[in-house]
Short mmCIF file of C-alpha atoms and ligand atoms in Angstrom, two decimals:
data_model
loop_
_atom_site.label_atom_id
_atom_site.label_comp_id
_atom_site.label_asym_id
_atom_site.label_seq_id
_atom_site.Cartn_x
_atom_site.Cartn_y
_atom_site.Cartn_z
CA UNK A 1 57.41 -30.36 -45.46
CA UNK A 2 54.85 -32.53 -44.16
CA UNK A 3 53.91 -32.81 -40.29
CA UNK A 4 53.26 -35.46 -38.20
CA UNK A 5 51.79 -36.16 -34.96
CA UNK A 6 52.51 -40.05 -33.32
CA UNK A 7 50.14 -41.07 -30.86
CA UNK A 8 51.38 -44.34 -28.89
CA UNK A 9 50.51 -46.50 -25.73
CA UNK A 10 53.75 -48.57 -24.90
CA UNK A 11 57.20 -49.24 -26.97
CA UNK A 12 56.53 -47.79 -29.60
CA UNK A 13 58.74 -49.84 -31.79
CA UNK A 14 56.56 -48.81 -34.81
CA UNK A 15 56.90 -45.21 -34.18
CA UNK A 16 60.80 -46.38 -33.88
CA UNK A 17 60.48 -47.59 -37.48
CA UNK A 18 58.99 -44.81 -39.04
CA UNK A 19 61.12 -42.24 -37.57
CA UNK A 20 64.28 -44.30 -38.51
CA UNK A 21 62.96 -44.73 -42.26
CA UNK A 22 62.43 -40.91 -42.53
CA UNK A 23 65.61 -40.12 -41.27
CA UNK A 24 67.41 -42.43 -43.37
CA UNK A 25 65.28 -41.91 -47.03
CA UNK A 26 65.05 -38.09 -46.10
CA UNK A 27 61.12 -37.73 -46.32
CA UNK A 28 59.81 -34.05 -46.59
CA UNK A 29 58.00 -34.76 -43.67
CA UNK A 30 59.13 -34.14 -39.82
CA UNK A 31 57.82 -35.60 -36.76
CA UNK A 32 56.32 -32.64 -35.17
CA UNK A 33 55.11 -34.69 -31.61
CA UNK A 34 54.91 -38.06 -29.69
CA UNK A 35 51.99 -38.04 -27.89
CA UNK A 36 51.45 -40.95 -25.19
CA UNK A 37 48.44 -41.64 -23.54
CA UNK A 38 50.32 -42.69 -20.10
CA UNK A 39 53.49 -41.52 -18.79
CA UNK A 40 55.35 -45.28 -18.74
CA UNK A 41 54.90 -45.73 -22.16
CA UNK A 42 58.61 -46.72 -22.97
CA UNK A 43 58.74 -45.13 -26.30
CA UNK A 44 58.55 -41.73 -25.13
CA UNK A 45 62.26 -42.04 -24.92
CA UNK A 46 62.95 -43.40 -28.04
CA UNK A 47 61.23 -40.77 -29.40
CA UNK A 48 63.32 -37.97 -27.68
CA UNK A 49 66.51 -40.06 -28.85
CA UNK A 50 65.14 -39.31 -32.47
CA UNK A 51 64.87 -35.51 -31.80
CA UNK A 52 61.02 -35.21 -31.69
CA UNK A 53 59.19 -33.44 -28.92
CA UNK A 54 57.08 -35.46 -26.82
CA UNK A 55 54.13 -34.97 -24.64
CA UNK A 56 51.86 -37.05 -22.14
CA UNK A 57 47.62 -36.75 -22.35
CA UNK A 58 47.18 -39.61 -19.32
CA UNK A 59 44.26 -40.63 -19.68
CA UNK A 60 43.38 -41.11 -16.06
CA UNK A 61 43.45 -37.98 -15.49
CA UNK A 62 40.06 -37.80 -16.76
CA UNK A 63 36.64 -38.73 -15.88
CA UNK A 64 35.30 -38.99 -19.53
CA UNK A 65 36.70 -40.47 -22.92
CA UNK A 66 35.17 -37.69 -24.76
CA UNK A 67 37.09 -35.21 -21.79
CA UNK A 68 40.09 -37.05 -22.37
CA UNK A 69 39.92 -36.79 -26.51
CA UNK A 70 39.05 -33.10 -26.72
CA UNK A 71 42.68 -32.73 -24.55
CA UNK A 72 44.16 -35.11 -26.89
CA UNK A 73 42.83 -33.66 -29.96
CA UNK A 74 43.62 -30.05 -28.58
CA UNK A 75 47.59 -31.55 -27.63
CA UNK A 76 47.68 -32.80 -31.47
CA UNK A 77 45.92 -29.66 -32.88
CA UNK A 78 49.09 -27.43 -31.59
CA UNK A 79 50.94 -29.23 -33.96
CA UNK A 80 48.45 -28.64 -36.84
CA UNK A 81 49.29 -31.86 -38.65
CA UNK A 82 48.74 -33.04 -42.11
CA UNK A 83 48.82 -36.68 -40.17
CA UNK A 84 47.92 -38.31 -37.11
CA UNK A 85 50.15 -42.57 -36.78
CA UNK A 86 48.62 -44.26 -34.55
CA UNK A 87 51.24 -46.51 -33.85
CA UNK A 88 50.27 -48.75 -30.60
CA UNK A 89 47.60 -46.36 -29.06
CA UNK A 90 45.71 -48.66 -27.24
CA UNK A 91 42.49 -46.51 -26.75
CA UNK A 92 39.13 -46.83 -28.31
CA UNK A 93 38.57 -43.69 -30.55
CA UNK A 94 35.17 -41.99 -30.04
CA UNK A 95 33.16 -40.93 -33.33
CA UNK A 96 33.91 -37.25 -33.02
CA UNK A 97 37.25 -38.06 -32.63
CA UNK A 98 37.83 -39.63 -35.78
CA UNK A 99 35.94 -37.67 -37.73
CA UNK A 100 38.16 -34.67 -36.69
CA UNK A 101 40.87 -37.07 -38.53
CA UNK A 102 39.04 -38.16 -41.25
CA UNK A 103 41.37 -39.42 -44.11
CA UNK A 104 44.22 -38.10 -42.26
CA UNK A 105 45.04 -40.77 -39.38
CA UNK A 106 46.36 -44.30 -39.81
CA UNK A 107 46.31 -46.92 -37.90
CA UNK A 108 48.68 -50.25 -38.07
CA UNK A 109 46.88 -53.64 -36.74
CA UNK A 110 48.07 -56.91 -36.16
CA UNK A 111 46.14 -59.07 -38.57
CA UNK A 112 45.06 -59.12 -41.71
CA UNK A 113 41.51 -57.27 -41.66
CA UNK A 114 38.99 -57.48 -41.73
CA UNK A 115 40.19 -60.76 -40.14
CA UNK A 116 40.51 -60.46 -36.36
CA UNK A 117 39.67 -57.04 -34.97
CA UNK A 118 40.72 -55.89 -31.59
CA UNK A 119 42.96 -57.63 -29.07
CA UNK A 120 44.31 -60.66 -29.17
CA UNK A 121 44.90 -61.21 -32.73
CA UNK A 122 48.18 -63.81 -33.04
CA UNK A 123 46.41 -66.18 -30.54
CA UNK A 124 43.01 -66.00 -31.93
CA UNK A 125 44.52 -66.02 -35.70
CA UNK A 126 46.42 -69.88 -34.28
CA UNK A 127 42.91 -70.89 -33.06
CA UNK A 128 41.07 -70.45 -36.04
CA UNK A 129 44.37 -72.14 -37.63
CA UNK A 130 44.58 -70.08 -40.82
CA UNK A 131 47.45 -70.41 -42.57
CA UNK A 132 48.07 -66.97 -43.20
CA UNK A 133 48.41 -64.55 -41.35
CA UNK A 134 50.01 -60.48 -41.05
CA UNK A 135 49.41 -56.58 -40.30
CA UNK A 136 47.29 -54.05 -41.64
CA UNK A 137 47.79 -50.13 -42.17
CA UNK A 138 44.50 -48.60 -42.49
CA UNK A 139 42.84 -45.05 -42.80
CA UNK A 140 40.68 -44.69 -38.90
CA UNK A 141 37.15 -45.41 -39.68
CA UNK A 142 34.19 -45.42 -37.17
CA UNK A 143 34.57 -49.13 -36.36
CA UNK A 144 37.19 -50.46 -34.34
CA UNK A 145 40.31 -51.17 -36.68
CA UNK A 146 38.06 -50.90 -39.80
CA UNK A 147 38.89 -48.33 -42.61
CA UNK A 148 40.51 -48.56 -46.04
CA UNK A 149 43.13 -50.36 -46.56
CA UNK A 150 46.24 -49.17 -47.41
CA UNK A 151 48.76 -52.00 -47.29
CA UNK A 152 48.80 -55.47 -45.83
CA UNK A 153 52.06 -57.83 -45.12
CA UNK A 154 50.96 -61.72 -45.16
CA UNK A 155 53.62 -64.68 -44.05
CA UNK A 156 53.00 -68.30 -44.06
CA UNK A 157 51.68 -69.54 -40.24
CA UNK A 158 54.36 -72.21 -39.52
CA UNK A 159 53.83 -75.43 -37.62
CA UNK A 160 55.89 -74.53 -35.17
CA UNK A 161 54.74 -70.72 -34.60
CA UNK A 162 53.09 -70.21 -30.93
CA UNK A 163 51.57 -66.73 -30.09
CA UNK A 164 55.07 -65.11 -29.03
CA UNK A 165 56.88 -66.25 -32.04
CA UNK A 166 53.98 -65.42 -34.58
CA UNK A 167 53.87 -62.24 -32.39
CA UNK A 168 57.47 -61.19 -33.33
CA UNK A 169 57.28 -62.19 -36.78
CA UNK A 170 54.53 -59.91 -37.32
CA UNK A 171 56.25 -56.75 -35.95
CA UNK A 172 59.05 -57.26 -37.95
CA UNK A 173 56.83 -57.44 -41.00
CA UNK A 174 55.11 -54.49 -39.15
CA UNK A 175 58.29 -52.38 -39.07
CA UNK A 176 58.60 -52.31 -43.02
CA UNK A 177 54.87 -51.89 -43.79
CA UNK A 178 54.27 -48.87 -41.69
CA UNK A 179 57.36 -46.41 -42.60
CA UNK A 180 56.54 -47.82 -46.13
CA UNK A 181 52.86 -46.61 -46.24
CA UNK A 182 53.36 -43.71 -44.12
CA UNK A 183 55.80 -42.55 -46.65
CA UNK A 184 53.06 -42.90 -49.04
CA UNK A 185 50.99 -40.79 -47.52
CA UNK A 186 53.70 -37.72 -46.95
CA UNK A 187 54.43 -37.82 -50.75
CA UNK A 188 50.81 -37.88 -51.43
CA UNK A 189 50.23 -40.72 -53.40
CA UNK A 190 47.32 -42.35 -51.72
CA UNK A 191 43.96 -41.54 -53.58
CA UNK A 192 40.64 -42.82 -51.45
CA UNK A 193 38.27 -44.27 -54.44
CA UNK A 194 35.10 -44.59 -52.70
CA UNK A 195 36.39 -46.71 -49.79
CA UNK A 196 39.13 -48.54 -51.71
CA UNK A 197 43.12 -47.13 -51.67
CA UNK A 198 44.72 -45.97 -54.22
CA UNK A 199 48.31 -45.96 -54.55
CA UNK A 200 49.06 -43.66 -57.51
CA UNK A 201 52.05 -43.81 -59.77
CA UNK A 202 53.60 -46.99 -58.55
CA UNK A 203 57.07 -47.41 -58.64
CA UNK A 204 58.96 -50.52 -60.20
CA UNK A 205 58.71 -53.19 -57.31
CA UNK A 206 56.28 -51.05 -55.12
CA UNK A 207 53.19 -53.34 -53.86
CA UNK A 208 50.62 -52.73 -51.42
CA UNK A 209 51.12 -56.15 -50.74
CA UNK A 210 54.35 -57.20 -48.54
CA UNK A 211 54.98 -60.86 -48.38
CA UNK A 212 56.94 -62.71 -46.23
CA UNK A 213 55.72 -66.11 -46.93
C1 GRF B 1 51.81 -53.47 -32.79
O1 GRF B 1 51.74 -54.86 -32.90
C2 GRF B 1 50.67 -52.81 -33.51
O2 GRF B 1 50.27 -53.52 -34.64
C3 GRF B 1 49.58 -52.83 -32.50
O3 GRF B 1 50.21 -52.59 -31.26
C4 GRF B 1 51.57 -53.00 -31.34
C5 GRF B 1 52.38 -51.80 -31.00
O4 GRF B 1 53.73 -52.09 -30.87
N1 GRF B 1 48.56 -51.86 -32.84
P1 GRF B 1 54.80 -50.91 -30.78
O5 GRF B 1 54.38 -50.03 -29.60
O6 GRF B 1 54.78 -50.17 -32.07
O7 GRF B 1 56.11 -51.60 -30.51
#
């Protein structure tokens, strides 16, 4: 049985999706902690609805990001995971950090990378005006919301698609791409060639690519 530790900033709608997907397709994996960086963050509850314990690392409480990640790391160490979801953690991940992690934390990001790092992503992906557009799951690298890849979903931009609608198009493309490659990952099927994925022993109809079009 694997373990997992979920670190999240607000709804955690993600988080949500993953624990749903395990419950329902009865991974060997459990969800050992939900660990929010601030107390509001609404999906603390959601978590506790899904039976996982929860805890709060607020970050203001400390002077220092490297003070604030060796609490974090020592909250998620208790737990001794085989993986760290980032799911909606909206903090900037020192190098020491990650490299605690390494090969053992996704991330999900709005956009297809290396398109469009950091904030912003459905408004600055209708600015450049690409035509498609979509989420990322990614082993944590160094650089901000770089790492291998491990899935990407893709739809069609529409005409009529402003940031709020692209927005929740996305995250419901995000909410089958996450539990998806998470999933991976508990079974154990994601081999690291160099820096590309590899998803071993693919399964009729299993992609790394979801498309919505
Ligand atoms: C998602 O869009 C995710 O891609 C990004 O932050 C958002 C989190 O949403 N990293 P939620 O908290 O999972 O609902």
């Amino acid at each position: 049985m694997k373990s997992i530790v979920v670190l999240i900033s607000g709804r955690g709608s993600n988080m949500t999706a993953i624990a749903q997907a395990l419950r329902d397709e009865r991974w060997s994996a459990r969800i050992a902690c939900v660990i929010a960086d601030r107390p509001a963050a609404a999906g603390l509850d959601r978590a506790s609805e899904y039976g996982a314990a929860t805890e709060v690392v607020d970050f203001r409480a400390f002077d220092t990001r490297a003070a604030f990640e060796d609490a974090l790391a020592s909250a998620i160490d208790r737990h001794a995971p085989d993986l760290v979801v980032l799911a909606g953690f909206m903090r900037i991940l020192g190098d020491g950090f990650v490299e605690r992690y390494t090969d053992r934390m996704l991330n999900i990001h709005p956009s297809l990378l290396p398109a469009f790092p950091g904030l912003h992503t459905h408004r600055r992906a209708l600015e450049a005006g690409v035509a498609v557009h979509g989420a990322t799951v990614h082993l944590v690298g160094r650089e901000l919301d770089m790492g291998p890849i491990v899935a990407q979903a893709a739809l069609a931009v529409r005409p009529d698609d402003d940031e709020e609608r692209l927005a929740s198009r996305v995250l419901a493309l995000e909410h089958r791409l996450y539990p998806m490659a998470v999933r991976w990952f508990v079974e154990g099927r994601l081999l690291l060639e160099g820096e590309r994925v590899v998803l071993r022993e693919p399964r009729p109809g299993e992609t790394r690519c979801l498309w919505a079009g």
